[in-house]
Tab-separated table of C-alpha atoms and ligand atoms in Angstrom:
chain	number	residue	atom	x	y	z
Z	1	MET	CA	-42.144	-16.443	-58.925
Z	2	GLU	CA	-40.443	-15.546	-62.189
Z	3	GLU	CA	-38.826	-18.548	-63.831
Z	4	ARG	CA	-35.521	-18.018	-65.684
Z	5	SER	CA	-35.376	-19.812	-69.036
Z	6	VAL	CA	-33.696	-23.206	-68.846
Z	7	HIS	CA	-29.955	-23.130	-69.579
Z	8	GLU	CA	-28.864	-24.179	-73.063
Z	9	GLY	CA	-25.405	-24.490	-74.577
Z	10	TRP	CA	-22.079	-24.947	-72.800
Z	11	PRO	CA	-21.775	-26.704	-70.419
Z	12	ARG	CA	-24.372	-29.405	-70.949
Z	13	THR	CA	-22.975	-31.617	-68.192
Z	14	VAL	CA	-21.151	-30.766	-64.963
Z	15	ALA	CA	-19.466	-32.976	-62.380
Z	16	VAL	CA	-19.570	-31.531	-58.861
Z	17	VAL	CA	-16.763	-33.125	-56.850
Z	18	GLY	CA	-17.240	-32.654	-53.095
Z	19	ALA	CA	-20.867	-32.396	-51.982
Z	20	GLY	CA	-20.656	-30.479	-48.703
Z	21	THR	CA	-21.909	-26.995	-47.815
Z	22	MET	CA	-20.818	-25.471	-51.113
Z	23	GLY	CA	-20.875	-28.376	-53.545
Z	24	LEU	CA	-24.479	-29.234	-52.667
Z	25	GLY	CA	-25.676	-25.662	-53.109
Z	26	VAL	CA	-23.807	-25.259	-56.395
Z	27	ALA	CA	-25.141	-28.610	-57.628
Z	28	GLU	CA	-28.690	-27.460	-56.836
Z	29	CYS	CA	-28.052	-24.158	-58.567
Z	30	PHE	CA	-26.732	-25.827	-61.750
Z	31	ALA	CA	-29.468	-28.471	-61.810
Z	32	VAL	CA	-32.249	-25.946	-61.222
Z	33	ALA	CA	-30.828	-23.868	-64.084
Z	34	GLY	CA	-31.149	-26.874	-66.386
Z	35	VAL	CA	-27.579	-28.230	-66.465
Z	36	ARG	CA	-27.154	-32.010	-66.192
Z	37	VAL	CA	-25.263	-32.592	-62.928
Z	38	ARG	CA	-23.300	-35.596	-61.694
Z	39	LEU	CA	-22.418	-35.534	-58.018
Z	40	VAL	CA	-19.599	-37.312	-56.187
Z	41	ASP	CA	-18.348	-37.143	-52.603
Z	42	ALA	CA	-15.614	-39.048	-50.722
Z	43	SER	CA	-17.440	-42.417	-50.810
Z	44	PRO	CA	-20.509	-43.926	-52.513
Z	45	GLU	CA	-22.407	-43.794	-49.202
Z	46	LEU	CA	-21.612	-40.096	-48.669
Z	47	THR	CA	-22.579	-39.410	-52.289
Z	48	ARG	CA	-25.911	-41.204	-51.832
Z	49	ARG	CA	-26.695	-39.162	-48.727
Z	50	ALA	CA	-25.633	-35.957	-50.491
Z	51	LYS	CA	-28.060	-36.673	-53.321
Z	52	GLU	CA	-30.876	-37.147	-50.782
Z	53	ARG	CA	-29.961	-33.874	-49.123
Z	54	VAL	CA	-29.881	-31.871	-52.347
Z	55	VAL	CA	-33.273	-33.210	-53.409
Z	56	GLU	CA	-34.709	-32.362	-49.964
Z	57	ARG	CA	-33.181	-28.937	-50.122
Z	58	ALA	CA	-34.660	-28.179	-53.548
Z	59	ARG	CA	-38.077	-29.440	-52.355
Z	60	GLY	CA	-37.806	-27.148	-49.329
Z	61	HIS	CA	-37.025	-24.215	-51.625
Z	62	SER	CA	-40.000	-25.111	-53.794
Z	63	ASP	CA	-42.299	-25.481	-50.745
Z	64	ALA	CA	-41.187	-22.014	-49.614
Z	65	ALA	CA	-42.031	-20.733	-53.134
Z	66	LEU	CA	-38.396	-19.744	-53.745
Z	67	ILE	CA	-38.117	-21.952	-56.841
Z	68	SER	CA	-40.776	-23.572	-59.011
Z	69	SER	CA	-41.814	-27.217	-58.664
Z	70	ASP	CA	-40.388	-27.819	-62.180
Z	71	ALA	CA	-37.027	-26.486	-61.008
Z	72	ALA	CA	-37.135	-28.716	-57.918
Z	73	ALA	CA	-37.933	-31.682	-60.160
Z	74	ARG	CA	-34.763	-30.935	-62.137
Z	75	ALA	CA	-32.743	-31.337	-58.900
Z	76	GLU	CA	-34.255	-34.814	-58.540
Z	77	GLY	CA	-32.537	-35.640	-61.834
Z	78	ILE	CA	-29.035	-35.088	-60.368
Z	79	GLU	CA	-26.966	-38.191	-61.112
Z	80	THR	CA	-24.426	-39.747	-58.769
Z	81	ALA	CA	-21.124	-41.495	-59.396
Z	82	ASP	CA	-19.207	-44.012	-57.288
Z	83	GLY	CA	-15.910	-42.171	-57.628
Z	84	PRO	CA	-14.227	-39.179	-59.287
Z	85	VAL	CA	-13.190	-41.049	-62.431
Z	86	GLU	CA	-16.772	-42.114	-63.139
Z	87	ALA	CA	-18.041	-38.635	-62.177
Z	88	VAL	CA	-15.972	-36.723	-64.720
Z	89	GLU	CA	-16.397	-39.161	-67.601
Z	90	GLY	CA	-17.681	-37.277	-70.645
Z	91	VAL	CA	-18.647	-34.066	-68.764
Z	92	ASP	CA	-17.983	-30.570	-70.161
Z	93	PHE	CA	-17.122	-28.992	-66.838
Z	94	VAL	CA	-15.776	-30.166	-63.459
Z	95	PHE	CA	-16.477	-28.108	-60.343
Z	96	GLU	CA	-14.230	-29.097	-57.439
Z	97	ALA	CA	-15.540	-28.279	-53.943
Z	98	ALA	CA	-13.494	-30.673	-51.783
Z	99	PRO	CA	-12.224	-29.477	-48.362
Z	100	GLU	CA	-9.718	-26.621	-48.200
Z	101	ASP	CA	-6.612	-28.802	-47.884
Z	102	LEU	CA	-3.780	-28.456	-50.375
Z	103	GLY	CA	-2.845	-32.172	-50.350
Z	104	LEU	CA	-6.450	-33.210	-50.907
Z	105	LYS	CA	-6.918	-30.658	-53.703
Z	106	GLU	CA	-3.749	-32.021	-55.339
Z	107	GLU	CA	-5.143	-35.554	-55.267
Z	108	VAL	CA	-8.654	-34.636	-56.405
Z	109	LEU	CA	-7.587	-32.234	-59.168
Z	110	GLY	CA	-4.935	-34.697	-60.372
Z	111	VAL	CA	-7.380	-37.616	-60.628
Z	112	CYS	CA	-10.149	-35.515	-62.201
Z	113	SER	CA	-7.901	-33.885	-64.777
Z	114	SER	CA	-6.336	-37.126	-65.942
Z	115	ALA	CA	-9.728	-38.877	-66.178
Z	116	ALA	CA	-11.666	-36.033	-67.834
Z	117	ASP	CA	-11.693	-35.339	-71.575
Z	118	PRO	CA	-8.815	-33.032	-72.580
Z	119	GLU	CA	-11.249	-30.203	-73.420
Z	120	THR	CA	-13.157	-30.424	-70.121
Z	121	VAL	CA	-12.886	-27.176	-68.155
Z	122	ILE	CA	-11.991	-27.615	-64.481
Z	123	ALA	CA	-12.658	-25.066	-61.716
Z	124	SER	CA	-11.824	-25.051	-58.016
Z	125	ASN	CA	-14.032	-23.373	-55.434
Z	126	THR	CA	-11.059	-22.749	-53.123
Z	127	SER	CA	-11.530	-19.741	-50.812
Z	128	SER	CA	-7.870	-19.069	-50.280
Z	129	LEU	CA	-5.425	-21.500	-51.896
Z	130	PRO	CA	-3.404	-19.870	-54.706
Z	131	ILE	CA	-4.920	-20.716	-58.088
Z	132	ASN	CA	-1.456	-20.776	-59.685
Z	133	THR	CA	-0.423	-23.500	-57.215
Z	134	LEU	CA	-3.605	-25.530	-57.841
Z	135	ALA	CA	-2.986	-25.195	-61.609
Z	136	THR	CA	0.217	-27.220	-61.207
Z	137	PHE	CA	-1.919	-30.209	-60.070
Z	138	VAL	CA	-3.979	-30.220	-63.272
Z	139	GLU	CA	-3.156	-31.929	-66.541
Z	140	ARG	CA	-3.544	-29.339	-69.348
Z	141	PRO	CA	-3.714	-26.395	-66.902
Z	142	GLU	CA	-4.856	-23.977	-69.620
Z	143	ARG	CA	-8.398	-25.311	-68.993
Z	144	PHE	CA	-8.202	-24.659	-65.230
Z	145	LEU	CA	-9.275	-21.636	-63.139
Z	146	GLY	CA	-10.686	-20.622	-59.762
Z	147	MET	CA	-14.447	-20.140	-59.382
Z	148	HIS	CA	-15.093	-18.843	-55.883
Z	149	TRP	CA	-18.756	-18.961	-54.846
Z	150	PHE	CA	-20.230	-17.521	-51.670
Z	151	ASN	CA	-22.482	-19.205	-49.180
Z	152	PRO	CA	-25.376	-19.820	-49.729
Z	153	PRO	CA	-24.474	-20.450	-53.363
Z	154	GLU	CA	-28.063	-20.828	-54.568
Z	155	TRP	CA	-28.813	-17.202	-53.687
Z	156	THR	CA	-25.573	-15.212	-53.580
Z	157	PRO	CA	-25.129	-13.758	-57.065
Z	158	GLY	CA	-21.438	-12.793	-56.888
Z	159	ILE	CA	-18.741	-15.272	-57.925
Z	160	GLU	CA	-15.031	-14.522	-58.215
Z	161	VAL	CA	-13.527	-16.028	-61.377
Z	162	ILE	CA	-9.772	-16.323	-60.952
Z	163	PRO	CA	-7.681	-17.268	-63.979
Z	164	ALA	CA	-4.257	-18.779	-63.373
Z	165	GLU	CA	-1.339	-17.361	-65.357
Z	166	GLY	CA	-1.755	-20.100	-67.976
Z	167	THR	CA	-5.567	-20.182	-68.202
Z	168	ALA	CA	-6.715	-19.848	-71.821
Z	169	PRO	CA	-8.724	-16.607	-72.322
Z	170	ASP	CA	-11.544	-18.462	-74.103
Z	171	VAL	CA	-11.998	-20.658	-71.012
Z	172	VAL	CA	-12.490	-17.535	-68.873
Z	173	GLU	CA	-14.936	-16.125	-71.426
Z	174	ARG	CA	-16.972	-19.322	-71.593
Z	175	VAL	CA	-17.152	-19.644	-67.812
Z	176	VAL	CA	-18.206	-16.003	-67.354
Z	177	GLY	CA	-20.846	-16.359	-70.108
Z	178	PHE	CA	-22.229	-19.510	-68.491
Z	179	LEU	CA	-22.464	-17.931	-65.029
Z	180	ARG	CA	-24.153	-14.802	-66.385
Z	181	GLY	CA	-26.567	-16.999	-68.331
Z	182	ILE	CA	-27.744	-18.716	-65.137
Z	183	GLY	CA	-28.273	-15.358	-63.416
Z	184	LYS	CA	-24.988	-14.971	-61.502
Z	185	ARG	CA	-22.751	-11.900	-61.394
Z	186	PRO	CA	-19.195	-13.087	-61.978
Z	187	ALA	CA	-16.186	-10.752	-61.618
Z	188	VAL	CA	-12.777	-11.729	-63.002
Z	189	VAL	CA	-10.112	-11.024	-60.365
Z	190	GLY	CA	-6.402	-11.717	-59.829
Z	191	ASP	CA	-4.779	-14.517	-57.840
Z	192	GLY	CA	-3.765	-12.446	-54.760
Z	193	PRO	CA	-4.112	-13.703	-51.154
Z	194	GLY	CA	-7.832	-14.083	-50.387
Z	195	PHE	CA	-8.564	-12.832	-53.945
Z	196	VAL	CA	-10.693	-9.645	-53.598
Z	197	ALA	CA	-13.795	-10.504	-51.579
Z	198	ASN	CA	-12.201	-12.267	-48.612
Z	199	ARG	CA	-9.437	-9.692	-48.417
Z	200	ILE	CA	-11.963	-6.872	-48.077
Z	201	GLN	CA	-14.375	-8.868	-45.920
Z	202	ASN	CA	-11.613	-9.874	-43.503
Z	203	ALA	CA	-10.251	-6.312	-43.284
Z	204	LEU	CA	-13.754	-5.204	-42.291
Z	205	PHE	CA	-14.052	-8.041	-39.769
Z	206	LEU	CA	-10.688	-7.157	-38.163
Z	207	GLU	CA	-11.736	-3.534	-37.737
Z	208	ALA	CA	-15.164	-4.591	-36.386
Z	209	LEU	CA	-13.402	-6.771	-33.842
Z	210	ARG	CA	-11.127	-3.887	-32.817
Z	211	CYS	CA	-14.193	-1.673	-32.207
Z	212	VAL	CA	-15.574	-4.330	-29.842
Z	213	GLU	CA	-12.209	-4.919	-28.132
Z	214	GLU	CA	-11.771	-1.182	-27.564
Z	215	GLY	CA	-15.210	-1.032	-25.935
Z	216	LEU	CA	-16.744	1.233	-28.584
Z	217	ALA	CA	-19.711	-1.036	-29.212
Z	218	SER	CA	-21.003	-4.559	-28.554
Z	219	PRO	CA	-20.979	-7.137	-31.386
Z	220	ARG	CA	-24.711	-6.555	-31.803
Z	221	GLU	CA	-24.243	-2.787	-32.074
Z	222	VAL	CA	-21.376	-3.182	-34.549
Z	223	ASP	CA	-23.550	-5.482	-36.672
Z	224	GLU	CA	-26.346	-2.898	-36.597
Z	225	VAL	CA	-23.994	-0.069	-37.599
Z	226	VAL	CA	-22.470	-2.078	-40.445
Z	227	ARG	CA	-25.695	-3.336	-41.952
Z	228	SER	CA	-27.856	-0.242	-41.379
Z	229	CYS	CA	-25.338	2.559	-42.000
Z	230	PHE	CA	-22.823	2.046	-44.765
Z	231	GLY	CA	-23.763	-1.607	-45.401
Z	232	PHE	CA	-27.258	-0.476	-46.421
Z	233	ARG	CA	-25.699	0.868	-49.616
Z	234	LEU	CA	-23.704	-2.195	-50.556
Z	235	PRO	CA	-26.317	-4.164	-52.545
Z	236	PHE	CA	-26.210	-1.321	-55.073
Z	237	PHE	CA	-22.805	0.357	-54.938
Z	238	GLY	CA	-19.198	-0.579	-54.243
Z	239	PRO	CA	-16.618	1.420	-52.268
Z	240	PHE	CA	-15.457	3.550	-55.204
Z	241	GLN	CA	-18.865	4.828	-56.244
Z	242	ILE	CA	-19.859	5.318	-52.612
Z	243	ALA	CA	-16.709	7.408	-52.087
Z	244	ASP	CA	-17.450	9.426	-55.253
Z	245	MET	CA	-20.977	10.159	-54.020
Z	246	ALA	CA	-19.776	11.132	-50.530
Z	247	GLY	CA	-16.980	13.390	-51.851
Z	248	LEU	CA	-13.295	12.479	-51.860
Z	249	ASP	CA	-12.459	15.714	-50.029
Z	250	VAL	CA	-14.707	14.511	-47.201
Z	251	TYR	CA	-12.965	11.131	-47.269
Z	252	GLN	CA	-9.595	12.850	-47.071
Z	253	SER	CA	-10.614	14.805	-43.945
Z	254	VAL	CA	-11.971	11.649	-42.317
Z	255	PHE	CA	-8.728	9.802	-43.101
Z	256	GLU	CA	-6.746	12.636	-41.475
Z	257	THR	CA	-8.772	12.294	-38.265
Z	258	LEU	CA	-8.439	8.501	-38.331
Z	259	GLU	CA	-4.691	8.765	-38.913
Z	260	ALA	CA	-4.307	11.148	-35.959
Z	261	GLY	CA	-6.143	8.724	-33.678
Z	262	LEU	CA	-5.263	5.305	-35.062
Z	263	GLY	CA	-1.939	5.695	-36.811
Z	264	GLU	CA	-0.556	5.575	-40.291
Z	265	ARG	CA	-2.527	2.575	-41.502
Z	266	PHE	CA	-5.288	5.202	-41.911
Z	267	SER	CA	-3.150	7.838	-43.701
Z	268	PRO	CA	-5.071	9.470	-46.562
Z	269	PRO	CA	-4.164	7.271	-49.555
Z	270	GLY	CA	-2.288	8.846	-52.469
Z	271	ALA	CA	-5.125	7.898	-54.817
Z	272	VAL	CA	-7.494	10.115	-52.763
Z	273	ARG	CA	-5.050	12.987	-52.162
Z	274	GLU	CA	-4.093	13.241	-55.852
Z	275	ARG	CA	-7.713	13.357	-56.972
Z	276	VAL	CA	-8.647	15.986	-54.389
Z	277	GLU	CA	-5.636	18.116	-55.428
Z	278	ALA	CA	-6.764	17.818	-59.072
Z	279	GLY	CA	-10.319	18.879	-58.128
Z	280	ARG	CA	-11.680	15.392	-58.869
Z	281	THR	CA	-13.732	15.188	-55.688
Z	282	GLY	CA	-16.437	12.800	-56.959
Z	283	THR	CA	-19.924	13.168	-58.429
Z	284	LYS	CA	-20.177	16.815	-57.305
Z	285	SER	CA	-17.212	17.790	-59.529
Z	286	GLY	CA	-18.034	15.405	-62.396
Z	287	ALA	CA	-15.164	13.006	-61.655
Z	288	GLY	CA	-13.636	11.022	-58.844
Z	289	PHE	CA	-12.746	7.376	-59.287
Z	290	LEU	CA	-15.285	7.369	-62.128
Z	291	THR	CA	-16.426	10.218	-64.368
Z	292	TYR	CA	-19.974	11.589	-64.531
Z	293	SER	CA	-21.699	13.943	-66.958
Z	294	ASP	CA	-24.353	16.161	-65.343
Z	295	GLU	CA	-27.083	13.899	-66.739
Z	296	GLU	CA	-25.339	10.744	-65.540
Z	297	ARG	CA	-24.895	12.174	-62.063
Z	298	ASP	CA	-28.534	13.276	-61.810
Z	299	ARG	CA	-29.717	9.877	-63.013
Z	300	LEU	CA	-27.344	8.066	-60.643
Z	301	LEU	CA	-28.592	10.032	-57.623
Z	302	LEU	CA	-32.243	9.507	-58.552
Z	303	GLU	CA	-31.695	5.784	-59.127
Z	304	ARG	CA	-29.802	5.586	-55.843
Z	305	ASP	CA	-32.761	7.123	-54.013
Z	306	ARG	CA	-35.204	4.757	-55.749
Z	307	ARG	CA	-33.136	1.749	-54.698
Z	308	TYR	CA	-32.732	2.923	-51.123
Z	309	ALA	CA	-36.470	3.571	-50.803
Z	310	ALA	CA	-37.226	0.107	-52.235
Z	311	LEU	CA	-34.732	-1.531	-49.868
Z	312	ASN	CA	-36.206	0.300	-46.873
Z	313	GLU	CA	-39.653	-0.945	-47.823
Z	314	LEU	CA	-38.364	-4.513	-48.215
Z	315	LEU	CA	-36.599	-4.392	-44.838
Z	316	GLU	CA	-39.658	-2.990	-43.094
Z	317	ASN	CA	-41.834	-5.780	-44.488
Z	318	LEU	CA	-39.557	-8.664	-43.541
Z	319	PRO	CA	-39.557	-10.168	-40.046
Z	320	PRO	CA	-36.357	-9.346	-38.106
Z	321	VAL	CA	-33.586	-11.970	-38.144
Z	322	ASP	CA	-31.961	-10.817	-34.883
Z	323	ALA	CA	-30.894	-13.861	-32.891
Z	324	GLY	CA	-28.826	-14.671	-29.824
Z	325	GLU	CA	-27.427	-12.612	-26.970
Z	326	ASP	CA	-24.118	-10.758	-26.787
Z	327	THR	CA	-21.437	-12.889	-25.106
V	1	NAD	N1	-18.166	-22.883	-46.638
V	1	NAD	C1	-18.055	-21.739	-47.259
V	1	NAD	O1	-18.676	-20.725	-46.887
V	1	NAD	C2	-17.187	-21.620	-48.480
V	1	NAD	C3	-17.351	-20.484	-49.305
V	1	NAD	C4	-16.582	-20.394	-50.466
V	1	NAD	C5	-15.681	-21.384	-50.778
V	1	NAD	N2	-15.537	-22.473	-49.976
V	1	NAD	C6	-14.578	-23.504	-50.391
V	1	NAD	O2	-15.299	-24.583	-50.973
V	1	NAD	C7	-14.605	-25.807	-50.724
V	1	NAD	C8	-15.544	-26.736	-49.993
V	1	NAD	O3	-15.950	-26.135	-48.795
V	1	NAD	P1	-17.251	-26.599	-47.987
V	1	NAD	O4	-17.523	-25.530	-47.005
V	1	NAD	O5	-18.303	-27.018	-48.945
V	1	NAD	O6	-16.657	-27.878	-47.230
V	1	NAD	P2	-17.433	-29.129	-46.637
V	1	NAD	O7	-16.523	-29.758	-45.662
V	1	NAD	O8	-18.810	-28.746	-46.223
V	1	NAD	O9	-17.590	-30.085	-47.908
V	1	NAD	C9	-16.518	-30.761	-48.505
V	1	NAD	C10	-17.062	-32.066	-49.041
V	1	NAD	O10	-16.006	-32.722	-49.748
V	1	NAD	C11	-16.074	-34.098	-49.432
V	1	NAD	N3	-14.800	-34.740	-49.731
V	1	NAD	C12	-13.742	-34.987	-48.908
V	1	NAD	N4	-12.779	-35.639	-49.591
V	1	NAD	C13	-13.242	-35.795	-50.862
V	1	NAD	C14	-12.699	-36.430	-52.012
V	1	NAD	N5	-11.500	-36.985	-52.007
V	1	NAD	N6	-13.451	-36.423	-53.145
V	1	NAD	C15	-14.683	-35.859	-53.170
V	1	NAD	N7	-15.227	-35.253	-52.092
V	1	NAD	C16	-14.511	-35.226	-50.964
V	1	NAD	C17	-16.481	-34.132	-47.970
V	1	NAD	O11	-17.015	-35.414	-47.625
V	1	NAD	C18	-17.518	-33.016	-47.934
V	1	NAD	O12	-18.824	-33.477	-48.225
V	1	NAD	C19	-13.349	-25.430	-49.941
V	1	NAD	O13	-12.288	-25.252	-50.833
V	1	NAD	C20	-13.736	-24.119	-49.291
V	1	NAD	O14	-12.634	-23.305	-48.984
V	1	NAD	C21	-16.269	-22.626	-48.829
C-alpha cells in the first residue's frame, strides 16, 4: 500500500471532543496522518473505552492491509483527557463531534472555546445545525467553522467546510490546506439547510422512496438502478458535468416529460432553458454549465471512458456486497 508522507505543519495537535461513530473515525484519520490527537468523550470511562476502540480499529485496518503497521502504531499514540478543559489545553485545533443536539453543542462549544487558547481553531462536525447559530456559542467566533465529514470518515474523501458569517478567511484557508494535505477533498459551501451534500442526498432519497411507494421498483431494484446507472458516474463527475456530457437539450426534453407526469416540481429549470435557447447545449456545442475547447472535450471524453473502464474492472473483481431481503 502506498504510504502518504506524515503530516507536518498546522495543526500539530488536535482535540477530538465526542468519540462516537464520527469522532473515532476522524481521530484515527488524524492520528494515522501524523497529527497528535487528544481524545475526550462524555466521561473518563467512555474516553478510555473509545481509545481502546480506536486502537483496535486501526489494528484491524492494518491487518486488512488498508493502512501500514506504522500508521496503526501512530493511532496507539492517541492521548486521552479526563474532560474537555484538559482535552483542549494547548491544542491548535478542536474538532467537536458530540451528538446532534443544540443544547449539548452549546455547552460543549462554550466550554471548549473558553478553555482553549485564543488562536485555537474550532470546528463542529454537525450534519444539520446552522453554523451561524453554533458560532454564537463560541468565544472569538472568527476562529469557528463547520467541518462536515461523511461516514466512514477514514475513507470518505469529501468534507464540507462551512464558514460562518464571521469566520476569518485565513482560518478557512488553513483548514482547507490541512485537509488537502492529509488526502481529503474539502469543498467550501454555504450555511444553508443541510448544507449541500445532505440536501442533494435527501432529495435523491425522497424520490427513491416515491419510486418504491408508487410500485415502480423494489428497494433492491432502486438501489441497483441508482448505483449501476447514473450513480456509476458519480465518483468522477458531478451533476453539472454529467448534464453537459448528456446534452442540456436532452435534459430539457426529459424535464418536459417529467413535468407532464409528475407536476411542476419537474418543470425545465430556467438555467437549462436559457442555455438551450442560447445554443449552449453542453460538451457537443463547446459550452453548457462549463465551457470546453475541442481539445478539452476530446480529452474529457477519453478520460471519462478510461475511468469507467477502470471502475468496471474494479467492480467485477470485488465480491458483491448485496445483503438482506426486500421487506
Ligand atoms: N453518523 C454520521 O453518519 C454522521 C455523519 C456526519 C456528521 N455527523 C455528526 O457528527 C456528530 C456526532 O455524530 P456521531 O454519529 O458520531 O454520534 P455518536 O452518538 O456516535 O457519538 C457522539 C459521542 O459524543 C459523546 N458525548 C456525549 N456528550 C458529550 C460531551 N458532553 N462531551 C464529549 N462527548 C460527548 C457520546 O458519548 C458519543 O460517544 C453529530 O453532530 C452528527 O450530526 C454524523
